[in-house]
Amino acid sequence: MKKGNATGGPVASRVSTRGASAGDKERALRPASDAASRIADELRNKLDKLEPGTRLPSVRELVERHGASPVTVQRALAQLAREGRVLTRPGDGTFVASAQSQSVPVDVSFQALALGAGNAGLDIGLSPFASAGHNLIPLGTGYMDLASQPLALLRAASLRAARREDVWSRVPAEGLDPLRAWFARDIGGDISARQVLIVPGGQAALSAVLRALVPAGASLLFESPSYFGALAIARAAGIRPVPVPSDREGVRPDALEAAIARCGARALYVQPTYANPTGAVMSSERRRALIEVARRTNIFLIEDDYARDLTIDGAVPPPLVRECPSHVVYIRSLTKTAAPGLRVAAIAALGPVFERLRAARAVDDWFVSGMLQEIALELVSSPGWPRHIAQLRSMLRARRDAAVETIRSELPTVTLANVPRGGFNLWLALPESLDDLEIARQAELAGVHINAGRVWFPAESLGPHLRLSYAAAEPRELREGVRRLARVIEKATR
Ligand SMILES: Cc1ncc(COP(=O)(O)O)c(C=O)c1O
């Protein structure tokens, strides 16, 4: 096990910083041995007893007092300045900052009336997004952990991007041309850079596309089960999610036609490759059939290709948009492959729908930060990027295999219908008598963060399920997490 963390993973990824102060967060995310942090801790204790405006000892005095270098002392003071605890006036010294105003209780009771009816779907839709608490084994997050992120490449890309003078300027609403061109090349087929929009992450892309294509009150078709985040967007926008049954090969074309006839929907949200949560890959026959139905019935296919780089076995199938750019609105994000904070994704579409999306995106937030786009571009065009993807894949293989092997040996009453060829999702069917929410709650008490499956269903659940993600846990943690889950399930079944 690694030092400093009960679950053996990188410390920072295991620490919940939700609800913590800025100072707490900074402290939680750095190694305890850091000399500057130690000095900052000591000074912080002293600051509490000093009046605002009091001058702190000079850097030279602090250097002597703490036996540290001037650089280390400066770093400690900079840390306190970031927390708002001290103010540095160049040439004058460092002073205790004024205490933050005592919070006076504010009467917000009118808001209940002014806000009106809530949206219950939203609370439940976002529950899997809660990050794992301190020391929980993280089997419930859709983002890779620190150990799997290309931190050195990101650092180098950020430095290169920051050297550009125009990096903070206003950029076109559609995104930077070279980045649009990179996405277009990556998608392939007839898609050109002019048909690509850069957006701040896959979730923002989905939000823009769903709202632009489906009016409030209208129906949107979803495979069942489907990504909870897309369902949450639909519900928030007043769109009615309508489930379409799917089997091992993906959404059933006959059921799709029947659903279109019944509810008049004009679009289907679909993840043909490594679907979240089932991990399923739509067969090539099924892809062809789906496109045929879309052409015949004139509906849009919203293709969420969120895990394209995360292939574990075999080759990744070509995106639907390549086959049928007229009917497919395509979404591709970099966050799963790079890091959750690299909030850059692309929407590709052709024809009037592109114009509508372009206008909608510009109204949403004018444009995506040029700095972030430059970093993304530097990253994906660096020679280290393909190497990172290769490493990520072998990491995912080790994690998937450890999880699947332990599930098979420790969870005899649970059904894992599909071992995914890519992505990070395992969809576990629980015995009918069990309650998925209760199992997830008990698992948390046993130190495991895992998701109850019900939020992945557009309507009623088809039996109790759990979504287990192996994105952020190392093989040893996965084995331990599944063993703990086995004990929870066994107890609940007795
Ligand atoms: C299927 C799917 N689509 C889209 C997203 C959105 O990801 P992001 O906004 O980080 O690009 C996620 C994130 O979990 C996802 O699982």
CSV table of C-alpha atoms in Angstrom, one decimal, residues 22-23 88 105 147 156 186 282 349 355 404 441 452 459:
chain,number,residue,atom,x,y,z
A,22,ALA,CA,-10.0,27.4,0.5
A,23,GLY,CA,-7.2,26.8,3.1
A,88,THR,CA,1.6,41.6,0.9
A,105,PRO,CA,-28.2,35.2,9.1
A,147,ALA,CA,-2.3,8.3,-11.4
A,156,ALA,CA,4.2,21.1,-20.5
A,186,ASP,CA,-10.0,12.5,-35.5
A,282,MET,CA,-23.3,-1.6,-30.9
A,349,ALA,CA,-22.9,18.4,-37.3
A,355,GLU,CA,-26.1,26.7,-37.6
A,404,VAL,CA,-14.3,-8.8,-13.3
A,441,ARG,CA,-25.7,3.2,1.2
A,452,ALA,CA,-27.2,2.8,-7.4
A,459,ALA,CA,-38.4,5.6,-16.6
